[in-house]
PDB file of C-alpha atoms and ligand atoms in Angstrom:
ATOM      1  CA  UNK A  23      93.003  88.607 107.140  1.00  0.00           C
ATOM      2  CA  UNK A  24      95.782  88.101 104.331  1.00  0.00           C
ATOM      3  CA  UNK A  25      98.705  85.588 105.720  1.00  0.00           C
ATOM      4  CA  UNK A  26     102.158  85.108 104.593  1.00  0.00           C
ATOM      5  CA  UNK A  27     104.968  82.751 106.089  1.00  0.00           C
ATOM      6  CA  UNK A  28     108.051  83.333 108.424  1.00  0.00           C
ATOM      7  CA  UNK A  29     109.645  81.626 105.484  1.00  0.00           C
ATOM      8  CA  UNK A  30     108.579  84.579 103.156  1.00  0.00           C
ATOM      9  CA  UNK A  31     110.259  86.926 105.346  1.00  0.00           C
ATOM     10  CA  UNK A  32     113.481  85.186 106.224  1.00  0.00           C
ATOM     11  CA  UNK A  33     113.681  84.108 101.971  1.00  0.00           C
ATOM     12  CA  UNK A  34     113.004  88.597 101.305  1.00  0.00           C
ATOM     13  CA  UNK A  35     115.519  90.233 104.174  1.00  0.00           C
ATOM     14  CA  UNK A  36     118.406  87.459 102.511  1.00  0.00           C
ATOM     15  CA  UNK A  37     117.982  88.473  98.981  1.00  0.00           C
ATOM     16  CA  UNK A  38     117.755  92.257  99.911  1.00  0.00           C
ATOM     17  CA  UNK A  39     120.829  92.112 101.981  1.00  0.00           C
ATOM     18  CA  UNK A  40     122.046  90.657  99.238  1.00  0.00           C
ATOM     19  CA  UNK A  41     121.153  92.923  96.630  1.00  0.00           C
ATOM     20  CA  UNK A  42     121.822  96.001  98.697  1.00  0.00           C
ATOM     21  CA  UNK A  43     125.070  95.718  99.156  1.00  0.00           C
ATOM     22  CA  UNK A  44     126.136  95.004  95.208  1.00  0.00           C
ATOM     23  CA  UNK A  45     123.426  97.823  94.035  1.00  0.00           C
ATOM     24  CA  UNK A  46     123.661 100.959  94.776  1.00  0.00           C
ATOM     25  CA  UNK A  47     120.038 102.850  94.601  1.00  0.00           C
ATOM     26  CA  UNK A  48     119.543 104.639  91.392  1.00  0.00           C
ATOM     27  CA  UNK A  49     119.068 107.888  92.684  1.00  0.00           C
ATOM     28  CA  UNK A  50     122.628 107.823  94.660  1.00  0.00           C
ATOM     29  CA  UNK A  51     124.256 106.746  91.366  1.00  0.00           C
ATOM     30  CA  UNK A  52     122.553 109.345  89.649  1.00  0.00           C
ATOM     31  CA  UNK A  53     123.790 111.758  92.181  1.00  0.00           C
ATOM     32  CA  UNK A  54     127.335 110.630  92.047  1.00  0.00           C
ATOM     33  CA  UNK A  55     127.255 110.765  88.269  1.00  0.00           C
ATOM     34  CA  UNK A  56     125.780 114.529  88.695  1.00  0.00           C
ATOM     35  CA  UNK A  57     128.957 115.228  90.739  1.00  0.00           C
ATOM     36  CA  UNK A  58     131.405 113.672  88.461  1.00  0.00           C
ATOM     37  CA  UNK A  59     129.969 115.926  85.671  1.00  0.00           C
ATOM     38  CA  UNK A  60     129.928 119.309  87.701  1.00  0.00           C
ATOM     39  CA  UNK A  61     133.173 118.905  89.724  1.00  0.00           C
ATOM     40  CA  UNK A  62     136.055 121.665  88.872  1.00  0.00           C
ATOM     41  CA  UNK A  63     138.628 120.475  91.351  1.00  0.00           C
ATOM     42  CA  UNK A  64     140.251 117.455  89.250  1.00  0.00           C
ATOM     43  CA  UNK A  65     141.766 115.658  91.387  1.00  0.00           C
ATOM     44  CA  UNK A  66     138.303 115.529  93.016  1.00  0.00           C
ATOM     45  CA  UNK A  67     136.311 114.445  89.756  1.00  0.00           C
ATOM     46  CA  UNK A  68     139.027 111.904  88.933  1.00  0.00           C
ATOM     47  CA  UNK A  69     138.218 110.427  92.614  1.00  0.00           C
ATOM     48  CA  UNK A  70     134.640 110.745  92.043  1.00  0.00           C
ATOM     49  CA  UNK A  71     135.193 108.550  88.498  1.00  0.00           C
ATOM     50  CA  UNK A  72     136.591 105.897  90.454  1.00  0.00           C
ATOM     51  CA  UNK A  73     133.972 105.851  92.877  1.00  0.00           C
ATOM     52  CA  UNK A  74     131.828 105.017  89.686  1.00  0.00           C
ATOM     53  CA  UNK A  75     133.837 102.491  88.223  1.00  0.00           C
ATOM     54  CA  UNK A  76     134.001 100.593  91.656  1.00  0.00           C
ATOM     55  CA  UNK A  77     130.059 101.183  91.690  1.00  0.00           C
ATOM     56  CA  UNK A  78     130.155  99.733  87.911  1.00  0.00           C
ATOM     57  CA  UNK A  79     132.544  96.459  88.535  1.00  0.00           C
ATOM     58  CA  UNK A  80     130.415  95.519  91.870  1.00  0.00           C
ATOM     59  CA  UNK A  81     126.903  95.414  90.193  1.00  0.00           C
ATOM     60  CA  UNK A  82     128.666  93.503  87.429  1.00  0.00           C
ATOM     61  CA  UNK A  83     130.672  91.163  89.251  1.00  0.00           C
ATOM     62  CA  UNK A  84     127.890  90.716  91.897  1.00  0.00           C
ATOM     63  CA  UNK A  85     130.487  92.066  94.284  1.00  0.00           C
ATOM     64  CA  UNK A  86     130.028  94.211  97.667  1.00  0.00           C
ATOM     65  CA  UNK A  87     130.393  97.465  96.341  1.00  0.00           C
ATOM     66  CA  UNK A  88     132.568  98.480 100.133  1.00  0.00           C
ATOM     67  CA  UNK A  89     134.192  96.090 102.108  1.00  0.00           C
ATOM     68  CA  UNK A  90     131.821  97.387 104.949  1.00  0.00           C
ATOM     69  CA  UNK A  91     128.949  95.447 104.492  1.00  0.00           C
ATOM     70  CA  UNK A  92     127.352  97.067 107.115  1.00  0.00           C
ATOM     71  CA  UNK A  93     124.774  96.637 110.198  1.00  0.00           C
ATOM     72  CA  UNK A  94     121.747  95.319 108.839  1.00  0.00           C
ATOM     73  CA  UNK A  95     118.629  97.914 109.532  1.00  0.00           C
ATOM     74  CA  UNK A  96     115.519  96.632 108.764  1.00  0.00           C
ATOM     75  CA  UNK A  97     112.253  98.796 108.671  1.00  0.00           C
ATOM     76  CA  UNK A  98     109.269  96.779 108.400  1.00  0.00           C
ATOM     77  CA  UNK A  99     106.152  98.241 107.577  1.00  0.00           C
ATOM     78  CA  UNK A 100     103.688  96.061 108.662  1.00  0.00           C
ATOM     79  CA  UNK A 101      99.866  96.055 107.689  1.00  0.00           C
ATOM     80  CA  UNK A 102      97.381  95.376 110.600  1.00  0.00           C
ATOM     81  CA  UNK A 103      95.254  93.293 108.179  1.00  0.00           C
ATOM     82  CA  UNK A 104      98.621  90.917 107.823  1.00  0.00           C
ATOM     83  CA  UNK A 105      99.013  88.031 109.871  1.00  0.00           C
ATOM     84  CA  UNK A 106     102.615  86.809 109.698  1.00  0.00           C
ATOM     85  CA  UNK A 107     102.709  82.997 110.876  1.00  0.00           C
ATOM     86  CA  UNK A 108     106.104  82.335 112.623  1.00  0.00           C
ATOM     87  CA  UNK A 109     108.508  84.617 114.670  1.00  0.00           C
ATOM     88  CA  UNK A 110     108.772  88.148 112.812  1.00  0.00           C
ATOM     89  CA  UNK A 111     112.148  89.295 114.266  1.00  0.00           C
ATOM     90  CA  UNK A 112     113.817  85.662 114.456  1.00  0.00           C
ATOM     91  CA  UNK A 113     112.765  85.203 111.071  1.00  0.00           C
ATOM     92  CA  UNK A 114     114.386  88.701 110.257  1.00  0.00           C
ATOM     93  CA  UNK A 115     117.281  87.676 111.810  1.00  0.00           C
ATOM     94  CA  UNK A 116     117.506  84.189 110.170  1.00  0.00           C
ATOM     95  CA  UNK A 117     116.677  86.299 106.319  1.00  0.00           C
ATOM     96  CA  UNK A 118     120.057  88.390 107.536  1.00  0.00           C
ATOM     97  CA  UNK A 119     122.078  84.900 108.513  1.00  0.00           C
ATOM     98  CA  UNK A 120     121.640  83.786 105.053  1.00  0.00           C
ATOM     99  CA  UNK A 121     121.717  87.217 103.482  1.00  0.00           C
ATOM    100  CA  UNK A 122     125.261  87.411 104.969  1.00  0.00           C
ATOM    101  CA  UNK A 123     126.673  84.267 105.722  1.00  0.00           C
ATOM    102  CA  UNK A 124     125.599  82.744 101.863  1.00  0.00           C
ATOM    103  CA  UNK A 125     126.377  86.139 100.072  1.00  0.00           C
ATOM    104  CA  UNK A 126     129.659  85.807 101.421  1.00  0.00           C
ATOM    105  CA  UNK A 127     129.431  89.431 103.520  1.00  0.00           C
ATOM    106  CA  UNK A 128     131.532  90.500 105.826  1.00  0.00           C
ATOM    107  CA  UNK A 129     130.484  89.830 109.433  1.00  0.00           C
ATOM    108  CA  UNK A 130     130.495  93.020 111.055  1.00  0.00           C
ATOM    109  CA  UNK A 131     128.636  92.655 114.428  1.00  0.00           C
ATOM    110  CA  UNK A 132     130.267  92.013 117.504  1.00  0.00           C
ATOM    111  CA  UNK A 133     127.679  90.405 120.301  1.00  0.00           C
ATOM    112  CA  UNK A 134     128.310  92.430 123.177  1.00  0.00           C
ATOM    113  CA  UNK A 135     129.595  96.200 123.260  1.00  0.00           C
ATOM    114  CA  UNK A 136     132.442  95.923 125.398  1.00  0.00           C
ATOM    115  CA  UNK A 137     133.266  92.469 125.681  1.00  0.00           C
ATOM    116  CA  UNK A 138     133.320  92.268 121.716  1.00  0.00           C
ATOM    117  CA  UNK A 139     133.308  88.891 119.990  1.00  0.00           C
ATOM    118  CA  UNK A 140     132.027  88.591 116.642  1.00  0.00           C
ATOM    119  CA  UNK A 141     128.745  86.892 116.426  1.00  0.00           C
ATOM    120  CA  UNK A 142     129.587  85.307 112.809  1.00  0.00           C
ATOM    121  CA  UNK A 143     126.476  85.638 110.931  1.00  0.00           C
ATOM    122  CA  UNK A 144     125.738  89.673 111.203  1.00  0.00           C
ATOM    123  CA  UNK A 145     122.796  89.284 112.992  1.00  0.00           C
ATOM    124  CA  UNK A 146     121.415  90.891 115.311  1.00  0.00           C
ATOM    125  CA  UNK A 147     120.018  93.192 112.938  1.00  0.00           C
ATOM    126  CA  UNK A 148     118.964  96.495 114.072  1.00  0.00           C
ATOM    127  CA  UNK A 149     114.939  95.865 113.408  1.00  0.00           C
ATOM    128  CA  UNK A 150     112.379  98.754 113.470  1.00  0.00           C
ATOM    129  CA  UNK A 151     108.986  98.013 113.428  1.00  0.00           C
ATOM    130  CA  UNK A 152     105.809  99.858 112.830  1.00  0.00           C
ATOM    131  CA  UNK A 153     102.319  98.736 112.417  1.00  0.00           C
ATOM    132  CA  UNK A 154      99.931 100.184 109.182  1.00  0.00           C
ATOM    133  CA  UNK A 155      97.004 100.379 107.688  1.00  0.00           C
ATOM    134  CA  UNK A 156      96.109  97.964 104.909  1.00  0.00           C
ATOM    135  CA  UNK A 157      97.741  93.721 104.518  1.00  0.00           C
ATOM    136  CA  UNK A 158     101.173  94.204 102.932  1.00  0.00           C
ATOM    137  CA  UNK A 159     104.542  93.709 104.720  1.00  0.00           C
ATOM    138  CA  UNK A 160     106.622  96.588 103.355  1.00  0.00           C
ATOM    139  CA  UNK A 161     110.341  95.905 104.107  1.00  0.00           C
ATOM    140  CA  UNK A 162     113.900  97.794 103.444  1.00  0.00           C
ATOM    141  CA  UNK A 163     116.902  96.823 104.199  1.00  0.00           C
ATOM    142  CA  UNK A 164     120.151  99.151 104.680  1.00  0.00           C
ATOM    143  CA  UNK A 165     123.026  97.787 105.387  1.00  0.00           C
ATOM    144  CA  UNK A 166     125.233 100.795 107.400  1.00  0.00           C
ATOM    145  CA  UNK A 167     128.714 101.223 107.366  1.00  0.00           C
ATOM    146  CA  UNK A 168     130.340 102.642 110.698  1.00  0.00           C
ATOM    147  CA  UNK A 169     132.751 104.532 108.900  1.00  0.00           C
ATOM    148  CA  UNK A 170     130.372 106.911 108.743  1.00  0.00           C
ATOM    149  CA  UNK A 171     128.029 105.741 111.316  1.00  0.00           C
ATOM    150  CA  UNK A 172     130.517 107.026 114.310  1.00  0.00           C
ATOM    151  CA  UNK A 173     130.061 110.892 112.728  1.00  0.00           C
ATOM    152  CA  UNK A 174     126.719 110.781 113.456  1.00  0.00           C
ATOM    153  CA  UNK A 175     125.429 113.394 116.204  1.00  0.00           C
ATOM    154  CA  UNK A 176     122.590 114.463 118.098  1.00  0.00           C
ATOM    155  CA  UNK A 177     122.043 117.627 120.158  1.00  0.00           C
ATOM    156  CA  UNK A 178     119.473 118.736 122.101  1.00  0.00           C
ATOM    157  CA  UNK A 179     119.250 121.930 121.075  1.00  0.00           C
ATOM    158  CA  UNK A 180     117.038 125.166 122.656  1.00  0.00           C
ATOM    159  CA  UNK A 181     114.291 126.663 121.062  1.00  0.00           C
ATOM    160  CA  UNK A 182     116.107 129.877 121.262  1.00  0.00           C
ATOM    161  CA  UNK A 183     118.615 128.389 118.760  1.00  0.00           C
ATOM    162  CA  UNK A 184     116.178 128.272 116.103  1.00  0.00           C
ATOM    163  CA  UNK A 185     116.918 127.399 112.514  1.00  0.00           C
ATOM    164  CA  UNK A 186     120.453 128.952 112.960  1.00  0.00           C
ATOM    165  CA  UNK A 187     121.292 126.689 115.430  1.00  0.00           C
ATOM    166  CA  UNK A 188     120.235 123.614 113.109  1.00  0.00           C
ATOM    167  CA  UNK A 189     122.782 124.782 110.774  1.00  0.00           C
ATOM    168  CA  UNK A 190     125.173 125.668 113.080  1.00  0.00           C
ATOM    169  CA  UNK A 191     125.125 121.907 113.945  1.00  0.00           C
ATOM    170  CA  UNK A 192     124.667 120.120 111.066  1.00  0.00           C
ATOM    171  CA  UNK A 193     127.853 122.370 109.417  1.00  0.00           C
ATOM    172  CA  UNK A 194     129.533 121.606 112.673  1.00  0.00           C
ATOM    173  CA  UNK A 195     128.599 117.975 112.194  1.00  0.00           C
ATOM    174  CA  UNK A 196     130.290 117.753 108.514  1.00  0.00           C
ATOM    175  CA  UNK A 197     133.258 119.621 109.313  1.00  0.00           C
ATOM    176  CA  UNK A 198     133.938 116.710 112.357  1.00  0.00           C
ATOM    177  CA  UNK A 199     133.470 114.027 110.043  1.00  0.00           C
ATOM    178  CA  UNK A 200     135.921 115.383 107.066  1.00  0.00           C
ATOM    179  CA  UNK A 201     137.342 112.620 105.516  1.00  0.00           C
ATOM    180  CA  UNK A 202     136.396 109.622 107.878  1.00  0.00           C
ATOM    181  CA  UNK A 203     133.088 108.450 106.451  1.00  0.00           C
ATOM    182  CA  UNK A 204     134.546 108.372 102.580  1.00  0.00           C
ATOM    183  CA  UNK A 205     132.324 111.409 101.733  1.00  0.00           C
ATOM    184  CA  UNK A 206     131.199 112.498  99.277  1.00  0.00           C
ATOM    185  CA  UNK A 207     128.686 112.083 102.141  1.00  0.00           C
ATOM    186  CA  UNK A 208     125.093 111.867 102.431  1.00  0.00           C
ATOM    187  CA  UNK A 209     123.348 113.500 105.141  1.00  0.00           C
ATOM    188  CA  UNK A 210     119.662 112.239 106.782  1.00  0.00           C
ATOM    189  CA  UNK A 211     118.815 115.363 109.380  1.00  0.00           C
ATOM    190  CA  UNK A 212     115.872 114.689 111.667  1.00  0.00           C
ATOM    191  CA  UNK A 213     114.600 117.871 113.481  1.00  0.00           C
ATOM    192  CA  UNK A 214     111.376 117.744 116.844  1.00  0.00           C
ATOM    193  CA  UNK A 215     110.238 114.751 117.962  1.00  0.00           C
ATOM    194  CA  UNK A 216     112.457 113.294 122.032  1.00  0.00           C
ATOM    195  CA  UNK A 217     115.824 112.487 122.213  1.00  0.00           C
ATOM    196  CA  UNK A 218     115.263 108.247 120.847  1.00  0.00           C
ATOM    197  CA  UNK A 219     113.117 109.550 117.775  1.00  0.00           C
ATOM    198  CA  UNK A 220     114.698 111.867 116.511  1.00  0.00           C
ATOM    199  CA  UNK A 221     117.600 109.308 115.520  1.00  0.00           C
ATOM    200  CA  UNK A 222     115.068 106.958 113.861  1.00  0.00           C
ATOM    201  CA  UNK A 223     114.067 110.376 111.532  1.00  0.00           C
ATOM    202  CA  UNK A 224     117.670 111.652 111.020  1.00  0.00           C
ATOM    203  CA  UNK A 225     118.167 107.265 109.525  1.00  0.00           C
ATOM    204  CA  UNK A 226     114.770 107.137 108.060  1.00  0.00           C
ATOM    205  CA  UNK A 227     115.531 110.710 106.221  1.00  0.00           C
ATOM    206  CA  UNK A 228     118.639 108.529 104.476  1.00  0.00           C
ATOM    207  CA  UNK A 229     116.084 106.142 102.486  1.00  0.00           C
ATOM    208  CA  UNK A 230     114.711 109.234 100.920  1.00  0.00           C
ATOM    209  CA  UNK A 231     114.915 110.010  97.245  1.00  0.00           C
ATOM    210  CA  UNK A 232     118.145 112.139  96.836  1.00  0.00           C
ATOM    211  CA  UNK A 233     116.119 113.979  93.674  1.00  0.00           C
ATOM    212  CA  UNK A 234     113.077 114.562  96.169  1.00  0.00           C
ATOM    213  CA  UNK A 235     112.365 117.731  98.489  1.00  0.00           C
ATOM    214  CA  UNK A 236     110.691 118.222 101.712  1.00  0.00           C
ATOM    215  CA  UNK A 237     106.704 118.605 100.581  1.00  0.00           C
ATOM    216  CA  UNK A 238     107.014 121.482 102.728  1.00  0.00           C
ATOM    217  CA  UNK A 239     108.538 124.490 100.906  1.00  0.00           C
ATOM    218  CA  UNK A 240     110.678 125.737 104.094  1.00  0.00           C
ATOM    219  CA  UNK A 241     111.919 122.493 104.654  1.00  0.00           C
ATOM    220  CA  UNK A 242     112.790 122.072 101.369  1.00  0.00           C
ATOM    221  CA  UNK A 243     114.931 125.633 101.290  1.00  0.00           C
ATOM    222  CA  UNK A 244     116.410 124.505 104.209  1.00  0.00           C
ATOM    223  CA  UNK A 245     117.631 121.191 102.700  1.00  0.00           C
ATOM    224  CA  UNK A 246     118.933 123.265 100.052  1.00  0.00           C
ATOM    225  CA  UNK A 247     120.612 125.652 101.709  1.00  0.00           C
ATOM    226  CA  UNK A 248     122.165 123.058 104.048  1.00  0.00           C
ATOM    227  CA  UNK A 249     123.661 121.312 101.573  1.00  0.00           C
ATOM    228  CA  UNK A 250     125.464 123.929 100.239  1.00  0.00           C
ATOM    229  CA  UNK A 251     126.758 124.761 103.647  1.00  0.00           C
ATOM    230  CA  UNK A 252     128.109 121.039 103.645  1.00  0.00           C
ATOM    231  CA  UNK A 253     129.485 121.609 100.150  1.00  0.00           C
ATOM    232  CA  UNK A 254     131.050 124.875 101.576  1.00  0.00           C
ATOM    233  CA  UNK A 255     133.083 122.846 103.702  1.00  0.00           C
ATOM    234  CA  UNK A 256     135.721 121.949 100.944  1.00  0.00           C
ATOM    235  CA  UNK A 257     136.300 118.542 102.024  1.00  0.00           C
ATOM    236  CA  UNK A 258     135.592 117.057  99.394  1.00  0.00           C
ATOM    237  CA  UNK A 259     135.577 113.587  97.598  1.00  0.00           C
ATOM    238  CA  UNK A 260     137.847 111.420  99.995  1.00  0.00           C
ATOM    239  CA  UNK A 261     138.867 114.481 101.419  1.00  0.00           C
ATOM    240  CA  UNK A 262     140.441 115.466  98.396  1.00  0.00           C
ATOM    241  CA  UNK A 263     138.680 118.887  98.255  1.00  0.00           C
ATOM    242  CA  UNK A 264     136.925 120.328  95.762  1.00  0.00           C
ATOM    243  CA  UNK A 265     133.087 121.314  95.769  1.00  0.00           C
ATOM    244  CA  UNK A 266     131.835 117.421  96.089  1.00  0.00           C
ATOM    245  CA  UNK A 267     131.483 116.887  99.940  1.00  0.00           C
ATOM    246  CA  UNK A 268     128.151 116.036 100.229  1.00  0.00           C
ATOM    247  CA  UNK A 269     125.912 114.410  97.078  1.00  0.00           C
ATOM    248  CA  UNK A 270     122.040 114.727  98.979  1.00  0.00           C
ATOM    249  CA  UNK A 271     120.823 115.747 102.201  1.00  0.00           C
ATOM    250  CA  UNK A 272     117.085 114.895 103.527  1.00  0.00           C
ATOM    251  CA  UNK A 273     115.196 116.031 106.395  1.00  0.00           C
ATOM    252  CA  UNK A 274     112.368 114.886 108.316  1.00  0.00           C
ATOM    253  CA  UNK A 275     110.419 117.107 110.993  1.00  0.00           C
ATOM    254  CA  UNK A 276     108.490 115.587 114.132  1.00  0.00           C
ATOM    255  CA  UNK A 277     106.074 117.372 116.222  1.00  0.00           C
ATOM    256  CA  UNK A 278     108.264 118.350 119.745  1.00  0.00           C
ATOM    257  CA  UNK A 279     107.887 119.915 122.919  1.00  0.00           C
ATOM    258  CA  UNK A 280     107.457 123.633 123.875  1.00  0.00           C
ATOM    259  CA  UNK A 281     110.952 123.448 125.537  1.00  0.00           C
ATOM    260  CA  UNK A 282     113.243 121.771 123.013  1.00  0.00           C
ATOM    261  CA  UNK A 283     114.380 121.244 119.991  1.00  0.00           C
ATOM    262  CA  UNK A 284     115.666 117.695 119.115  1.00  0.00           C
ATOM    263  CA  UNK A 285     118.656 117.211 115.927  1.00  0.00           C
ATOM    264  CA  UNK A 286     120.458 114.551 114.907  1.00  0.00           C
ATOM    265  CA  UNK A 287     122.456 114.336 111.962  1.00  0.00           C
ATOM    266  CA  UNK A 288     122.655 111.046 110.639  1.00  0.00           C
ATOM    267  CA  UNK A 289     126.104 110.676 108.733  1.00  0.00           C
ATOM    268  CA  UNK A 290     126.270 108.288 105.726  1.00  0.00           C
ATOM    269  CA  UNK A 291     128.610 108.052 102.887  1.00  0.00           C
ATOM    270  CA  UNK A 292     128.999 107.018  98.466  1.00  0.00           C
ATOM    271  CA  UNK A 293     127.995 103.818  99.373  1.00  0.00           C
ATOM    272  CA  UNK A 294     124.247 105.008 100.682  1.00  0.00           C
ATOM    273  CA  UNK A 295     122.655 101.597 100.784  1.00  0.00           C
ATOM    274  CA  UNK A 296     118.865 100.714 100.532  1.00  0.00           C
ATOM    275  CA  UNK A 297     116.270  98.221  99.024  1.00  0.00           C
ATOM    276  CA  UNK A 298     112.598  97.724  99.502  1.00  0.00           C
ATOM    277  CA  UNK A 299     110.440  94.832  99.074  1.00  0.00           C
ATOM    278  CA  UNK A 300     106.573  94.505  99.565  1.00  0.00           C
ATOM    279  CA  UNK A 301     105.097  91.219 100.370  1.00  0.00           C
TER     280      UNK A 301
HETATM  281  S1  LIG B 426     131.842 104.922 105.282  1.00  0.00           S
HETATM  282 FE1  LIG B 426     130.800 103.946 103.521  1.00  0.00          FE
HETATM  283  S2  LIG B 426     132.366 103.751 101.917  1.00  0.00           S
HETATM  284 FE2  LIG B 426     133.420 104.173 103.868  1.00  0.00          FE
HETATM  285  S3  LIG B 426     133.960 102.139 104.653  1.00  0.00           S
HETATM  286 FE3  LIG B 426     131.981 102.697 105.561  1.00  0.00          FE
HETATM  287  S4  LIG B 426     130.416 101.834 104.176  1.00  0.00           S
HETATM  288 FE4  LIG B 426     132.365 101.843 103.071  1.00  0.00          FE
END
């Protein structure tokens, strides 16, 4: 059985942190740079250049590309031929510590819901976990905003809805948001699975290439077709209008039960944050 160190861990989730909130992933800037180029609506494309040019001066100037520096979620793939030696999540916890607290990030968790203080360091992080084949230690880390966060939504729809009533809600869910989470937006849609998993898809369907389609050809209709109805919306860049509302949307599909239909639209923004290391 292949080994690696708590130390390995802790020294990957700080760099990553790190690195995903200055970087933006090339396949959101190549999206926003897409958008620039096709927007009509000026206003709107001279909002979406300096979108860029903020994108351009962080990686430069090693600088947080949003003052948001999120809620660190980390999805470990972990091998079941790995043995890690140390405590996984504290060391996790301690990689998003130093991520935050040395990269000079804002601290944006408080440690109890209601009662709200600020825990200083960012951690917890939000840590998801799932054992697989083979001895690497796959991990991403994506730091989320709340901006856009808090226009996330989940129904429990009925079969009887159907794929009209995913659109329904996902249009529904775009037109809420408008200009609160900084669109142009980017959309993760899980559809099937319960009520708990079909969050984890609609966030998991975020970390997908924005150039990439659903293998399956109806899903990958629907993603285009939703995404149009989001671009429909005339919201726009900032809220600016124009055709830019929405630069990618994703979806990922889970088995479900005979008597539901599980959606969640998980609501991100420009500054759609991810980064992936494999020990
Ligand atoms: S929604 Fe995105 S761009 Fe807006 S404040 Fe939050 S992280 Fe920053």
């Amino acid at each position: 059985m292949r080994e690696i160190t708590a130390a390995a861990v802790t020294e990957t989730v700080a760099a990553l942190c790190t690195e995903a909130n200055v970087l933006l992933p090339p396949d959101v800037e190549e999206a926003m740079a897409r958008a620039c180029r096709e927007e009509p609506w000026k206003p709107a494309a001279d909002l979406l250049r300096i979108l860029r040019d903020n994108a351009d001066i962080a990686r430069r100037e090693r600088m947080p590309i949003c003052q948001d520096t999120g809620m660190a979620v980390i999805f470990a793939d972990v091998g079941q031929e790995l043995h890690i030696a140390g405590d996984f999540a504290a060391a996790v916890n301690e990689g998003v510590r130093r991520g935050y607290v040395d990269g000079l990030l804002r601290k944006s968790v408080v440690g109890d819901p209601l009662r709200r203080v600020n825990t200083g360091d960012n951690t917890p992080a939000i840590l998801h976990t799932r054992l697989v084949s083979g001895d690497r230690l796959t991990l991403t880390v994506a730091p989320k905003g709340f901006g856009s966060e808090n226009m996330s939504r989940l129904k429990m729809l009925t079969p009887a809805q159907g794929v009209q009533g995913v659109k329904d809600f996902v249009t529904e869910t775009v037109r809420l948001a408008g200009a609160n989470p900084c669109p142009p937006m980017v959309l993760g849609v899980g559809i099937g699975g319960d009520f708990e998993g079909v969050a984890e898809l609609a966030k998991r369907a975020l970390m997908l290439p924005l150039d990439g389609h659903h293998e399956d050809p109806f899903y990958a209709d629907l993603e285009r077709e939703l995404l149009e109805l989001a671009n429909a919306t005339g919201i726009g860049p900032q809220g600016f209008g124009g055709r830019t509302t929405c630069i990618g949307l994703r979806i990922l599909t889970l088995p479900t039960h005979i008597a539901g239909l599980p959606v969640a639209v998980n609501v991100s923004c420009h500054v759609t944050r991810h980064r992936t290391a494999v020990l």
